[in-house]
Structures are given as structure tokens and as C-alpha cells.
Amino acid sequence: MTTEIKGKVFCFGDDIDTGQIIPGSYVVLTDPYELASHVFEDVAPEFRSQVEQGDIIVAGKNFGTGSSREHAPKAIKYAGISAVIAKSFSRIFYRNAINIGLLAIVLPEADKISKADRLTILLEQGKIRNHTKGEEYNFALPPQIMLDIFNAGGIIPYTLNVLKTRC
Amino acid sequence: MGLNLTQKMFANKLEHDVWPGEIYYLEPDLVMTHDHQGPMTIREFESMGDIKVWNPAKIIFVMDHRTPSQTLTSVENHQKLRKFAKKHDITRFYDVGEGICHDLVAEHADVKPGMIFIATDSHTVTAGALGLFATGIGSSEMASLFATGKVWLKVPETIKVVLKGNLQKGVMGKDVALYLLKILKTGGADYKAMEFGGDGIASLDMADRMSLCNMCLEMGAKNAIFPVDEVTVQFYREKGLEITPLFPDGDAPYERVIEVDLDRLEPLVALPFSPDNVFAVSQLDKEYPLNQSIIGTCTGARYEDLKIAAEILKGRTVHKGTRMLIVPATRAAWLRAAREGLLEIFVSAGAMVNVPCCGPCGAYGMGVLAEDESSITTGSRNFVARMGAPGALIYLSNSATAAASAVAGKIVDPRNYL
Ligand code: SF4
């Protein structure tokens, strides 16, 4: 299976915490589209109107630090973002992103990518092509279990498959 | 080669040695969700069809984030969780008013040494203070766990923290955490375990240990863990339980060793907007005036925090123009504080005392700050907009510093008040 993701880039800095992604006051909500309508509301209110389906977030270190709310990756995904590339992720965000089917890629050289660059992510090959800059970056693939969960569409469809094979 | 504490937790379950980097599917001994991540967990669980939870006896629900009943949506969420629990025979249900999840599972000895404990909360790491493997996951993964009874975990590398000397008066477990944050920074322990040891751990009571393990999450830690020593044995003995001490092997592998000299540790404070922006209170470059002081949250509102705050507030008054909010972590801590006259001291000093809940930790219905305001808090996070307006300044400290600073109306060294 090959997963190719194309999109243009939105840049964020270091230590973007889950409260900046989706403010705590909305954690009482569970509908992903409702959550998406409040994504980055406090810190980047313009994001919501600029994002287009398939776009990619590129961020600095420790993206998604803070609470365990999967409301954060969901708000990002349902706003139209197809992948988040960051220098590093906080553990639970990273796990949550894959679990809800949002691609999260650790790329230490993420700062080579600029706003509005057009990228293609070749997941299985561990490669990112930067068409705007004519560059290519390699990233380490997550453990097989995470790839399996992502390729199933997230941990819920993955679990349904597990339950099916059990009975 | 021997095993470190986190390896021992895995090995104990799997009945064979494990090494960092290995991935295992495990059945946790206990799982927990609360009214913040629970509604999403249920939504995802129910999206899988009409299935049953794998083992209701191993599931705990806690209503602590949006309590007491705050908004219609939060009350409806509580109802959803109650109905789900009833339908699935989940009887370990801490309802509104009982307190904060991480404190409750320790206080009620739900968590025990050697366990694998998984919950939908980042600060689940707190429970590692009691000598177990405790870590957080998200709602969908918990829904999957509810269905299958299994979770995959990678055995983490461990950073060992060796504590030397003794914690001094006015200096608390929270300060050890802030000190480590200053060294490791946020994200500095990403995906790793943090293990505590050294002679100095004897001077940290369980409240100190829980605050310390709690804030290891801000360093990115997957789990934090203390050995099961005399302090732990005593903690459980008071609850009528006998437990066996447990220490890491002498030749266990550690990725890195950090030493902390407790004798020289001072009260510290994290300035906005990151828990790693840490300075000694005694060395602050200027005055930091305060509109608010909070003693609350799972990081610093246990009985021991209330006690030292009362010691400082006794016979003193909260500064005019500074509002002080005290939110004990659990009903038992509240009750003990009431019985011992601590609440009277607080209210006499001009502080407000609230019912146990997360409350002021994240602007959940109380302790909210306006754009140009500032607050000191015993909480764990001072991120932008965590307690209200994006411009509001949040300072993180131990409970003694928060109490003394409430009296002074600005950040001060609590040692001058003890
Ligand atoms: S007190 Fe704060 S950090 Fe602790 S569980 Fe509640 S919201 Fe989370």
C-alpha cells in the first residue's frame, strides 16, 4: 500500500500545546466537526478560514504538549489537515494522532520547510518531497503497530478488525 | 544485566525480562477515564456497535473536571457517563464532589505497587509515586481498550534521578519537579521513564512524590516511578494493606543519571508561559504582583499542601487586591482540613475554599483570569490561556510559596513565613 499525501504548508512554532489547538472550554464537545470549527481559536484565529482540504501543518519541537485530549488532533484533522510534521511530538498527541487517523511525522529538519511550500509525503518510503524548494527529506517510520493502526484508518476500525477475527 | 523499576513492572506481568524498545500487548490491571475524556471515549466505544466492555471491575470513572455541575453540556456529560456505567456494570464510580482522579485512586488504594494503570489523562503518571507503571492515552485508544482489554506499550528507556540529602522546610516535591524541568526542559524526557532513587527519597512523603511524578509529564515522560520503600509501605499500612518493598536491581540500565542535592534546593517558580521557565523565588529579578493565588489541582492540593498553607496563613490575612482560592484535591483532604481547623484558618485569612475538583487548573468554572491579570498556582501548567485570557500571567509554585505570596500580594519566599 502506498500513501501519498499532498498539500500546502501552515507553519507553527515550538511547544504548541493542546490548549492552543483546542481551548479547554470546548473539551466538553465530542463532535469532530464542531471541534474543528474552534481549532487554534485563541492563537491563530485566521487558520480556520485559510485551511484547505489536504493541507499540512509543519511545527517545531514538542507539538501537542499538554493534556491527553484527542479533541486536539481531531480538531486539526476535521479542519482539513492531512498530516502534521514536527521536529518532535509530545507522546500522547503523537499516539492520539495516529489513533484517530491523522498522520504525524517526526522530522528533525522540519525548519527547512516554509509557509505555503507544497509537499508530497510518501509514507511507506519515509520521504517528504518539497516541490517549492526542490528538496527531499527522509523520516523514520513509526513502529509497525502504529502503521497498521494508521493504515486501518485509526484505532477504532483497527479494533473492529481485531474483534471480527476473534469471533 | 538487572532490571530498572519500569522494566520490572512489565516483567512482572509478562513473566520474562524485557528491554527498552520492545513492544508488548498487555492487559492493564486498572483503567480510568473522567468527565473530560470519558464522553469522547464512550462516543468512540459505541461507534463500534452494541458491544460490552471487557471487564467492568477494572474500570474506574471519575467526575472531576467540570464539577460541581457547571454548564448544561457538562451536566449532560456526567449523565452520559452515569448511564454508560450502569449499562456496563461499572461500579467504581467517583461522582461529582469526590475529588480529583489521580488523588482518589491513591487515597482509596485503587492503585497498588506493581500494577499497570492506564487512564485517559496525561497526569496519570502521578500514580507512579506508589511504585507502579502508570501512563496516559487518548479516548479512542481507551475505547479500544474497553473493547479488547489490551493496550500496546513500548518499554521505555529510563532517566534515573538520584536524590541526595533532605528536603528542607518550605521546599517540596513540586520544587524537585521544577528543578528537573529547568534541566530537562519540556519534552526533555519524551517517551522515557523517570525513576527516582537515592537516600534523599526518604525525606519525600507521598504527597511530595505525587506532585513530583505528576510534573514529570511536563518533561514529556511516559511514566515516572518511585521504588516501594518504607514511605510506601507505611502509606498502605495506614489503609490496612501490607505490601512488599520493591527496588531496581543494582546493575539496571539507565539512559542518563541526574543528581539532585535536596539540602541546597530552594522554593522555585515557573514564570509564563512554560513550566520549564524556572527561577529560584529568592533570586527573582523584580517584583511579581498577584491578582490571585490558587492552592488546588492534582499537583498541589493534598492534605500536606493544605497544612503548610495553614501554617503560613494562620494569624495573617490575604493581601488586599489578591484573591485566594483553595480547592482541596479530595473530600477526605477537605474533611481532614475541616476537622483540624485548617479551613477556618483559610476563611479567617480571607481565602475562599471550594469543593474538591479540578476547577482552577484550567479555568473550569473558577479561578479564571482576565487579560491583564496574574496568578500564582500550585498547578502544573502555565501555558497561554490555560486559566482564562491569553494574556493572563500564570506562575507555578509549591503550596507554601502560593500561600505566602497570597499574603504578600506578590511572589515571595515562603521560608520567611514559616
Ligand atoms: S487537576 Fe488539572 S492536571 Fe490534574 S487532572 Fe484535573 S485538569 Fe488535569
Coordinates of N, CA, C and O in Angstrom, one line a residue, chain A:
Chain A
M1 N 0.8 -1.2 0.0 CA 0.0 0.0 0.0 C 0.9 1.2 0.0 O 1.8 1.3 0.7
T2 N 0.6 2.2 -0.9 CA 1.3 3.5 -0.8 C 0.4 4.6 -0.4 O -0.8 4.7 -0.9
T3 N 0.9 5.4 0.5 CA 0.1 6.5 0.9 C 0.8 7.8 0.5 O 1.9 8.0 0.9
E4 N 0.2 8.5 -0.4 CA 0.8 9.8 -0.9 C -0.1 10.9 -0.4 O -1.3 10.9 -0.6
I5 N 0.5 11.8 0.3 CA -0.3 12.9 0.8 C 0.3 14.2 0.3 O 1.5 14.5 0.3
K6 N -0.5 15.0 -0.4 CA 0.0 16.3 -1.0 C -0.8 17.4 -0.3 O -1.9 17.3 0.0
G7 N -0.1 18.5 -0.2 CA -0.7 19.7 0.4 C 0.2 20.9 0.6 O 1.4 20.7 0.5
K8 N -0.4 22.0 0.9 CA 0.4 23.2 1.2 C 0.6 23.4 2.7 O -0.2 22.9 3.5
V9 N 1.6 24.1 3.0 CA 2.1 24.1 4.4 C 1.6 25.3 5.3 O 1.6 26.5 4.8
F10 N 1.2 25.0 6.5 CA 1.0 26.0 7.5 C 2.0 25.8 8.6 O 2.3 24.7 9.0
C11 N 2.7 26.9 9.0 CA 3.8 26.7 10.0 C 3.4 27.2 11.4 O 2.7 28.2 11.5
F12 N 3.8 26.4 12.3 CA 3.7 26.7 13.7 C 5.0 26.6 14.4 O 5.9 25.9 13.9
G13 N 5.2 27.2 15.6 CA 6.5 27.2 16.3 C 6.6 26.0 17.2 O 6.0 25.0 17.0
D14 N 7.4 26.2 18.3 CA 7.7 25.2 19.3 C 6.6 25.1 20.3 O 5.9 26.1 20.5
D15 N 6.5 24.0 21.0 CA 5.6 23.8 22.2 C 4.2 24.3 22.0 O 3.6 24.9 22.9
I16 N 3.6 24.0 20.9 CA 2.2 24.2 20.7 C 1.4 23.2 21.5 O 1.4 22.0 21.2
D17 N 0.8 23.7 22.6 CA 0.1 22.8 23.5 C -1.3 22.5 23.0 O -1.9 23.3 22.2
T18 N -1.9 21.4 23.6 CA -3.3 21.0 23.1 C -4.3 22.1 23.4 O -5.3 22.2 22.7
G19 N -4.0 22.9 24.4 CA -5.0 24.0 24.8 C -4.9 25.1 23.7 O -5.9 25.9 23.5
Q20 N -3.8 25.3 23.0 CA -3.8 26.2 21.9 C -4.5 25.7 20.7 O -5.1 26.4 19.9
I21 N -4.4 24.3 20.5 CA -5.0 23.7 19.4 C -6.5 23.7 19.6 O -7.2 24.1 18.6
I22 N -7.0 23.3 20.7 CA -8.4 23.4 21.0 C -8.6 23.8 22.5 O -8.3 23.1 23.4
P23 N -9.1 25.0 22.7 CA -9.2 25.5 24.1 C -10.0 24.6 25.0 O -10.9 24.0 24.6
G24 N -9.6 24.6 26.3 CA -10.2 23.7 27.3 C -11.7 23.8 27.3 O -12.4 22.8 27.6
S25 N -12.2 25.0 27.1 CA -13.7 25.2 27.2 C -14.5 24.3 26.2 O -15.7 24.1 26.4
Y26 N -13.8 23.8 25.1 CA -14.5 23.0 24.1 C -14.3 21.5 24.3 O -14.8 20.7 23.5
V27 N -13.6 21.2 25.4 CA -13.3 19.7 25.6 C -14.6 19.0 26.0 O -14.7 17.8 25.8
V28 N -15.6 19.7 26.4 CA -16.9 19.1 26.7 C -17.6 18.6 25.4 O -18.6 17.8 25.5
L29 N -17.2 19.1 24.3 CA -17.8 18.7 23.0 C -17.2 17.3 22.5 O -16.0 17.0 22.8
T30 N -17.9 16.6 21.7 CA -17.4 15.4 21.2 C -17.5 15.3 19.6 O -16.9 14.5 19.0
D31 N -18.3 16.2 19.0 CA -18.5 16.1 17.6 C -17.2 16.7 16.9 O -16.8 17.9 17.1
P32 N -16.5 15.9 16.0 CA -15.3 16.4 15.5 C -15.4 17.6 14.6 O -14.4 18.4 14.6
Y33 N -16.5 17.8 13.9 CA -16.6 19.0 13.1 C -16.9 20.2 13.9 O -16.4 21.3 13.6
E34 N -17.6 20.0 15.0 CA -17.8 21.2 15.9 C -16.4 21.6 16.5 O -16.1 22.7 16.6
L35 N -15.6 20.6 16.9 CA -14.3 20.9 17.4 C -13.5 21.6 16.4 O -12.8 22.6 16.7
A36 N -13.5 21.1 15.2 CA -12.7 21.7 14.1 C -13.1 23.2 13.9 O -12.2 24.0 13.5
S37 N -14.3 23.6 14.2 CA -14.7 25.0 14.0 C -14.1 25.9 15.0 O -14.1 27.1 14.9
H38 N -13.4 25.3 16.0 CA -12.7 26.1 17.0 C -11.2 25.9 17.0 O -10.5 26.4 18.0
V39 N -10.7 25.3 16.0 CA -9.3 24.9 16.1 C -8.4 26.2 16.1 O -8.7 27.2 15.4
F40 N -7.4 26.2 16.9 CA -6.5 27.3 17.0 C -7.2 28.7 17.3 O -6.6 29.7 17.0
E41 N -8.3 28.6 17.9 CA -9.2 29.8 18.0 C -8.5 31.0 18.8 O -8.5 32.2 18.4
D42 N -7.8 30.7 19.8 CA -7.1 31.7 20.7 C -5.8 32.2 20.0 O -5.5 33.4 20.1
V43 N -5.1 31.3 19.4 CA -3.7 31.7 19.0 C -3.5 32.0 17.5 O -2.6 32.7 17.1
A44 N -4.4 31.4 16.7 CA -4.3 31.6 15.2 C -5.7 31.6 14.6 O -6.1 30.7 13.9
P45 N -6.5 32.6 15.0 CA -7.9 32.6 14.6 C -8.1 32.6 13.0 O -9.2 32.2 12.5
E46 N -7.1 33.1 12.3 CA -7.2 33.1 10.8 C -7.1 31.7 10.2 O -7.5 31.5 9.1
F47 N -6.5 30.8 10.9 CA -6.2 29.5 10.4 C -7.4 28.8 9.8 O -7.4 28.3 8.7
R48 N -8.5 28.9 10.5 CA -9.7 28.2 10.2 C -10.3 28.5 8.8 O -10.7 27.7 8.0
S49 N -10.1 29.8 8.4 CA -10.7 30.3 7.2 C -9.7 30.1 6.0 O -10.1 30.0 4.8
Q50 N -8.4 29.9 6.4 CA -7.4 29.7 5.3 C -7.1 28.3 4.9 O -6.7 28.0 3.8
V51 N -7.4 27.4 5.8 CA -7.0 26.0 5.6 C -7.9 25.3 4.5 O -9.1 25.6 4.4
E52 N -7.2 24.5 3.6 CA -7.9 23.8 2.6 C -7.7 22.3 2.8 O -6.7 21.9 3.3
Q53 N -8.7 21.5 2.3 CA -8.6 20.1 2.5 C -7.3 19.5 2.0 O -6.8 19.9 0.9
G54 N -6.6 18.8 2.8 CA -5.3 18.2 2.4 C -4.1 18.9 2.9 O -3.0 18.5 2.7
D55 N -4.2 20.2 3.4 CA -3.1 20.9 3.8 C -2.3 20.2 4.9 O -2.8 19.3 5.6
I56 N -1.1 20.8 5.1 CA -0.2 20.1 6.1 C 0.3 21.1 7.1 O 0.6 22.3 6.7
I57 N 0.4 20.7 8.4 CA 1.0 21.6 9.4 C 2.4 21.2 9.6 O 2.7 20.0 9.7
V58 N 3.3 22.2 9.6 CA 4.7 21.9 10.0 C 5.0 22.7 11.2 O 4.8 23.9 11.3
A59 N 5.6 22.1 12.2 CA 5.8 22.7 13.5 C 7.2 22.4 14.1 O 7.9 21.6 13.6
G60 N 7.5 23.1 15.1 CA 8.8 22.9 15.8 C 8.7 21.8 16.8 O 8.1 20.8 16.5
K61 N 9.4 21.9 17.9 CA 9.6 20.8 18.8 C 8.3 20.7 19.8 O 7.6 21.7 20.0
N62 N 8.1 19.5 20.3 CA 7.1 19.3 21.3 C 5.7 19.7 20.9 O 5.0 20.2 21.8
F63 N 5.4 19.4 19.7 CA 4.0 19.7 19.3 C 3.0 18.8 20.0 O 3.2 17.6 20.2
G64 N 1.9 19.5 20.5 CA 0.8 18.7 21.1 C 1.1 18.4 22.6 O 0.5 17.5 23.2
T65 N 2.0 19.2 23.2 CA 2.3 19.0 24.6 C 1.0 19.4 25.4 O 0.1 20.0 24.9
G66 N 1.0 18.9 26.6 CA -0.2 19.2 27.5 C -1.1 18.1 27.7 O -0.7 16.9 27.8
S67 N -2.4 18.4 27.6 CA -3.4 17.4 28.0 C -3.5 16.2 27.0 O -3.1 16.3 25.9
S68 N -4.2 15.2 27.5 CA -4.4 14.0 26.7 C -5.5 14.1 25.7 O -5.8 13.1 25.0
R69 N -6.2 15.2 25.6 CA -7.4 15.4 24.8 C -7.1 15.0 23.3 O -6.4 15.7 22.7
E70 N -7.8 14.0 22.9 CA -7.7 13.7 21.4 C -8.6 14.7 20.6 O -8.6 14.6 19.4
H71 N -9.3 15.5 21.3 CA -10.0 16.6 20.7 C -9.0 17.4 19.8 O -9.4 18.0 18.8
A72 N -7.8 17.5 20.3 CA -6.8 18.3 19.6 C -6.5 17.8 18.2 O -6.7 18.5 17.2
P73 N -6.0 16.5 18.1 CA -5.8 16.0 16.7 C -7.1 15.9 15.9 O -7.0 16.1 14.7
K74 N -8.2 15.7 16.6 CA -9.4 15.6 15.8 C -9.8 17.0 15.3 O -10.2 17.1 14.1
A75 N -9.6 18.0 16.0 CA -9.9 19.4 15.6 C -9.1 19.7 14.3 O -9.5 20.3 13.4
I76 N -7.8 19.3 14.4 CA -6.9 19.5 13.3 C -7.3 18.7 12.0 O -7.5 19.2 10.9
K77 N -7.6 17.4 12.2 CA -8.0 16.6 11.1 C -9.3 17.0 10.4 O -9.3 17.1 9.2
Y78 N -10.3 17.3 11.3 CA -11.6 17.6 10.7 C -11.6 19.1 10.2 O -12.6 19.4 9.5
A79 N -10.6 19.8 10.4 CA -10.5 21.2 9.8 C -9.9 21.0 8.4 O -9.9 21.9 7.6
G80 N -9.4 19.8 8.0 CA -9.0 19.5 6.7 C -7.5 19.1 6.6 O -7.0 18.8 5.5
I81 N -6.8 19.2 7.7 CA -5.4 18.9 7.7 C -5.1 17.4 7.5 O -5.8 16.6 8.1
S82 N -4.2 17.1 6.6 CA -3.9 15.7 6.3 C -2.8 15.1 7.1 O -2.7 13.9 7.3
A83 N -1.8 16.0 7.5 CA -0.7 15.5 8.2 C -0.1 16.6 9.0 O -0.2 17.8 8.7
V84 N 0.6 16.2 10.1 CA 1.4 17.2 10.9 C 2.8 16.7 10.9 O 3.1 15.5 11.3
I85 N 3.7 17.6 10.5 CA 5.1 17.3 10.5 C 5.7 18.1 11.6 O 5.5 19.3 11.6
A86 N 6.5 17.6 12.6 CA 7.1 18.4 13.6 C 8.4 17.9 14.0 O 8.8 16.7 13.7
K87 N 9.3 18.8 14.5 CA 10.6 18.3 15.0 C 10.5 17.2 16.0 O 11.2 16.3 16.1
S88 N 9.5 17.4 16.9 CA 9.2 16.3 17.9 C 7.7 16.5 18.3 O 7.2 17.6 18.2
F89 N 7.2 15.5 18.9 CA 5.8 15.5 19.4 C 5.8 15.1 20.8 O 6.6 14.3 21.3
S90 N 4.8 15.6 21.6 CA 4.6 15.1 22.9 C 3.9 13.7 22.7 O 3.2 13.5 21.7
R91 N 4.3 12.8 23.6 CA 3.9 11.4 23.4 C 2.5 11.1 23.1 O 2.1 10.4 22.2
I92 N 1.6 11.6 24.0 CA 0.2 11.3 23.9 C -0.4 11.9 22.6 O -1.2 11.2 21.9
F93 N 0.0 13.1 22.2 CA -0.5 13.7 21.0 C -0.2 12.8 19.8 O -1.0 12.5 18.9
Y94 N 1.1 12.4 19.8 CA 1.6 11.5 18.7 C 0.7 10.3 18.5 O 0.2 9.9 17.5
R95 N 0.5 9.6 19.7 CA -0.2 8.4 19.7 C -1.7 8.7 19.3 O -2.3 7.9 18.5
N96 N -2.3 9.7 19.9 CA -3.6 10.1 19.5 C -3.8 10.4 18.1 O -4.8 10.0 17.5
A97 N -2.9 11.1 17.5 CA -3.0 11.5 16.1 C -3.1 10.2 15.2 O -4.1 10.1 14.4
I98 N -2.2 9.3 15.4 CA -2.2 8.0 14.6 C -3.5 7.3 14.9 O -4.2 6.8 14.0
N99 N -3.9 7.3 16.2 CA -5.1 6.5 16.6 C -6.4 7.1 16.0 O -7.4 6.4 15.8
I100 N -6.4 8.4 15.6 CA -7.6 8.9 15.0 C -7.4 9.1 13.5 O -8.3 9.7 12.8
G101 N -6.3 8.6 13.0 CA -6.1 8.6 11.5 C -5.5 9.9 11.0 O -5.7 10.3 9.8
L102 N -4.8 10.7 11.8 CA -4.1 11.9 11.4 C -2.6 11.5 11.3 O -2.1 11.1 12.3
L103 N -2.1 11.7 10.1 CA -0.6 11.3 10.0 C 0.2 12.3 10.8 O 0.1 13.5 10.7
A104 N 1.1 11.8 11.6 CA 2.1 12.6 12.4 C 3.5 12.1 12.1 O 3.8 10.9 12.2
I105 N 4.3 13.0 11.6 CA 5.7 12.6 11.2 C 6.7 13.4 11.9 O 6.7 14.7 12.0
V106 N 7.7 12.7 12.5 CA 8.8 13.3 13.2 C 9.8 13.6 12.2 O 10.4 12.7 11.6
L107 N 10.2 14.9 12.1 CA 11.2 15.3 11.1 C 12.1 16.4 11.8 O 11.7 17.6 11.8
P108 N 13.3 16.0 12.3 CA 14.1 16.9 13.0 C 14.5 18.1 12.1 O 14.7 19.2 12.7
E109 N 14.5 18.0 10.8 CA 14.8 19.2 9.9 C 13.6 19.9 9.4 O 13.6 20.5 8.4
A110 N 12.5 19.9 10.2 CA 11.3 20.5 9.9 C 11.4 22.0 9.5 O 10.7 22.5 8.7
D111 N 12.4 22.6 10.1 CA 12.5 24.1 9.9 C 13.0 24.4 8.5 O 13.1 25.6 8.2
K112 N 13.4 23.4 7.7 CA 13.7 23.7 6.3 C 12.5 24.0 5.5 O 12.6 24.5 4.4
I113 N 11.4 23.6 6.0 CA 10.1 23.8 5.3 C 9.5 25.2 5.6 O 9.5 25.6 6.8
S114 N 9.0 25.9 4.6 CA 8.4 27.2 4.9 C 6.9 27.3 4.6 O 6.4 26.4 3.9
K115 N 6.3 28.3 5.1 CA 4.9 28.6 4.9 C 4.5 28.5 3.4 O 5.3 29.0 2.6
A116 N 3.4 27.8 3.1 CA 2.9 27.7 1.7 C 3.7 26.8 0.8 O 3.4 26.7 -0.4
D117 N 4.8 26.2 1.3 CA 5.5 25.2 0.5 C 4.5 24.1 0.1 O 3.6 23.8 0.9
R118 N 4.8 23.5 -1.1 CA 3.9 22.4 -1.5 C 4.7 21.1 -1.3 O 5.8 21.0 -1.8
L119 N 4.1 20.2 -0.5 CA 4.8 19.0 -0.2 C 4.1 17.7 -0.6 O 2.8 17.8 -0.8
T120 N 4.8 16.7 -0.9 CA 4.2 15.4 -1.0 C 4.9 14.5 0.0 O 6.1 14.4 0.1
I121 N 4.1 13.8 0.8 CA 4.6 12.8 1.7 C 4.4 11.4 1.2 O 3.3 11.1 0.8
L122 N 5.5 10.7 1.1 CA 5.4 9.3 0.6 C 5.6 8.5 1.9 O 6.7 8.2 2.3
L123 N 4.5 8.0 2.5 CA 4.6 7.4 3.8 C 5.5 6.2 3.8 O 6.4 6.1 4.6
E124 N 5.1 5.2 3.0 CA 5.9 3.9 3.1 C 7.4 4.1 2.8 O 8.2 3.3 3.3
Q125 N 7.7 5.1 2.0 CA 9.1 5.3 1.7 C 9.8 6.2 2.7 O 11.0 6.3 2.7
G126 N 9.1 6.7 3.6 CA 9.7 7.6 4.6 C 10.3 8.9 4.0 O 11.3 9.3 4.4
K127 N 9.6 9.4 3.0 CA 10.2 10.6 2.2 C 9.2 11.7 2.2 O 8.0 11.4 2.0
I128 N 9.7 12.9 2.2 CA 8.9 14.1 2.0 C 9.5 14.8 0.9 O 10.7 15.2 0.9
R129 N 8.7 15.1 -0.2 CA 9.2 16.0 -1.3 C 8.7 17.4 -1.1 O 7.5 17.6 -1.0
N130 N 9.7 18.3 -1.1 CA 9.3 19.7 -1.1 C 9.4 20.3 -2.5 O 10.5 20.6 -3.0
H131 N 8.2 20.4 -3.2 CA 8.2 20.8 -4.6 C 8.6 22.3 -4.7 O 9.2 22.6 -5.7
T132 N 8.3 23.1 -3.8 CA 8.6 24.5 -3.9 C 10.1 24.7 -3.8 O 10.6 25.6 -4.5
K133 N 10.7 24.0 -2.9 CA 12.2 24.2 -2.7 C 13.0 23.2 -3.5 O 14.3 23.3 -3.5
G134 N 12.4 22.2 -4.1 CA 13.1 21.2 -4.8 C 14.0 20.3 -3.8 O 15.1 19.9 -4.2
E135 N 13.5 20.1 -2.6 CA 14.3 19.3 -1.7 C 13.6 18.0 -1.3 O 12.4 17.9 -1.6
E136 N 14.3 17.1 -0.7 CA 13.7 15.9 -0.2 C 14.2 15.6 1.2 O 15.4 15.8 1.4
Y137 N 13.4 15.2 2.1 CA 13.8 14.8 3.4 C 13.3 13.4 3.7 O 12.3 12.9 3.3
N138 N 14.2 12.7 4.5 CA 13.8 11.4 5.0 C 13.4 11.4 6.4 O 13.9 12.1 7.2
F139 N 12.4 10.6 6.7 CA 12.0 10.5 8.1 C 11.9 9.0 8.5 O 11.7 8.1 7.7
A140 N 12.0 8.8 9.8 CA 12.0 7.4 10.3 C 10.5 7.0 10.5 O 9.7 7.8 11.0
L141 N 10.2 5.8 10.0 CA 8.8 5.3 10.1 C 8.5 5.0 11.6 O 9.4 4.5 12.3
P142 N 7.2 5.2 12.0 CA 6.9 4.7 13.3 C 6.9 3.2 13.4 O 7.0 2.5 12.4
P143 N 6.7 2.6 14.6 CA 6.7 1.2 14.7 C 5.5 0.6 13.9 O 4.5 1.3 13.6
Q144 N 5.7 -0.7 13.5 CA 4.7 -1.3 12.6 C 3.3 -1.2 13.1 O 2.4 -1.0 12.4
I145 N 3.2 -1.4 14.4 CA 1.9 -1.4 15.0 C 1.1 -0.1 14.7 O 0.0 0.0 14.4
M146 N 1.9 1.0 14.8 CA 1.3 2.3 14.5 C 0.9 2.5 13.0 O -0.1 3.1 12.7
L147 N 1.8 1.9 12.2 CA 1.5 2.0 10.7 C 0.2 1.1 10.5 O -0.6 1.6 9.7
D148 N 0.1 0.0 11.1 CA -1.1 -0.9 10.9 C -2.3 -0.1 11.4 O -3.4 -0.2 10.7
I149 N -2.2 0.6 12.5 CA -3.4 1.3 13.0 C -3.7 2.4 12.1 O -4.9 2.6 11.7
F150 N -2.7 3.2 11.6 CA -3.0 4.3 10.7 C -3.6 3.8 9.4 O -4.6 4.3 8.9
N151 N -3.0 2.7 8.8 CA -3.5 2.2 7.6 C -4.9 1.6 7.7 O -5.6 1.5 6.7
A152 N -5.3 1.2 8.9 CA -6.7 0.7 9.1 C -7.6 1.9 9.1 O -8.9 1.7 9.1
G153 N -7.1 3.1 9.2 CA -8.0 4.3 9.3 C -8.1 4.8 10.8 O -8.9 5.7 11.1
G154 N -7.3 4.2 11.7 CA -7.4 4.6 13.1 C -7.6 3.4 14.0 O -7.9 2.3 13.5
I155 N -7.6 3.7 15.3 CA -7.6 2.5 16.2 C -9.0 2.0 16.3 O -9.2 0.8 16.6
I156 N -10.1 2.7 16.0 CA -11.4 2.2 16.1 C -11.6 1.2 15.0 O -12.0 0.0 15.3
P157 N -11.4 1.5 13.7 CA -11.5 0.5 12.6 C -10.6 -0.7 12.9 O -10.9 -1.8 12.6
Y158 N -9.4 -0.4 13.4 CA -8.4 -1.4 13.6 C -8.9 -2.4 14.7 O -8.8 -3.6 14.5
T159 N -9.5 -1.8 15.7 CA -10.1 -2.7 16.8 C -11.3 -3.5 16.3 O -11.4 -4.7 16.6
L160 N -12.1 -2.9 15.4 CA -13.2 -3.7 14.8 C -12.7 -4.9 14.1 O -13.2 -6.0 14.2
N161 N -11.6 -4.7 13.4 CA -10.9 -5.9 12.7 C -10.5 -6.9 13.7 O -10.7 -8.1 13.5
V162 N -9.9 -6.4 14.8 CA -9.4 -7.4 15.8 C -10.6 -8.2 16.4 O -10.5 -9.4 16.5
L163 N -11.7 -7.4 16.7 CA -12.9 -8.1 17.3 C -13.5 -9.1 16.3 O -13.9 -10.2 16.7
K164 N -13.4 -8.7 15.0 CA -14.0 -9.7 14.0 C -13.2 -11.0 13.9 O -13.8 -12.0 13.9
T165 N -11.9 -10.8 14.0 CA -11.1 -12.0 13.8 C -11.2 -12.9 15.1 O -10.8 -14.1 15.1
R166 N -11.6 -12.3 16.2 CA -11.7 -13.1 17.4 C -12.9 -14.0 17.4 O -12.8 -15.1 18.0
C167 N -14.0 -13.6 16.8 CA -15.2 -14.4 16.9 C -15.5 -15.2 15.6 O -14.6 -15.4 14.8

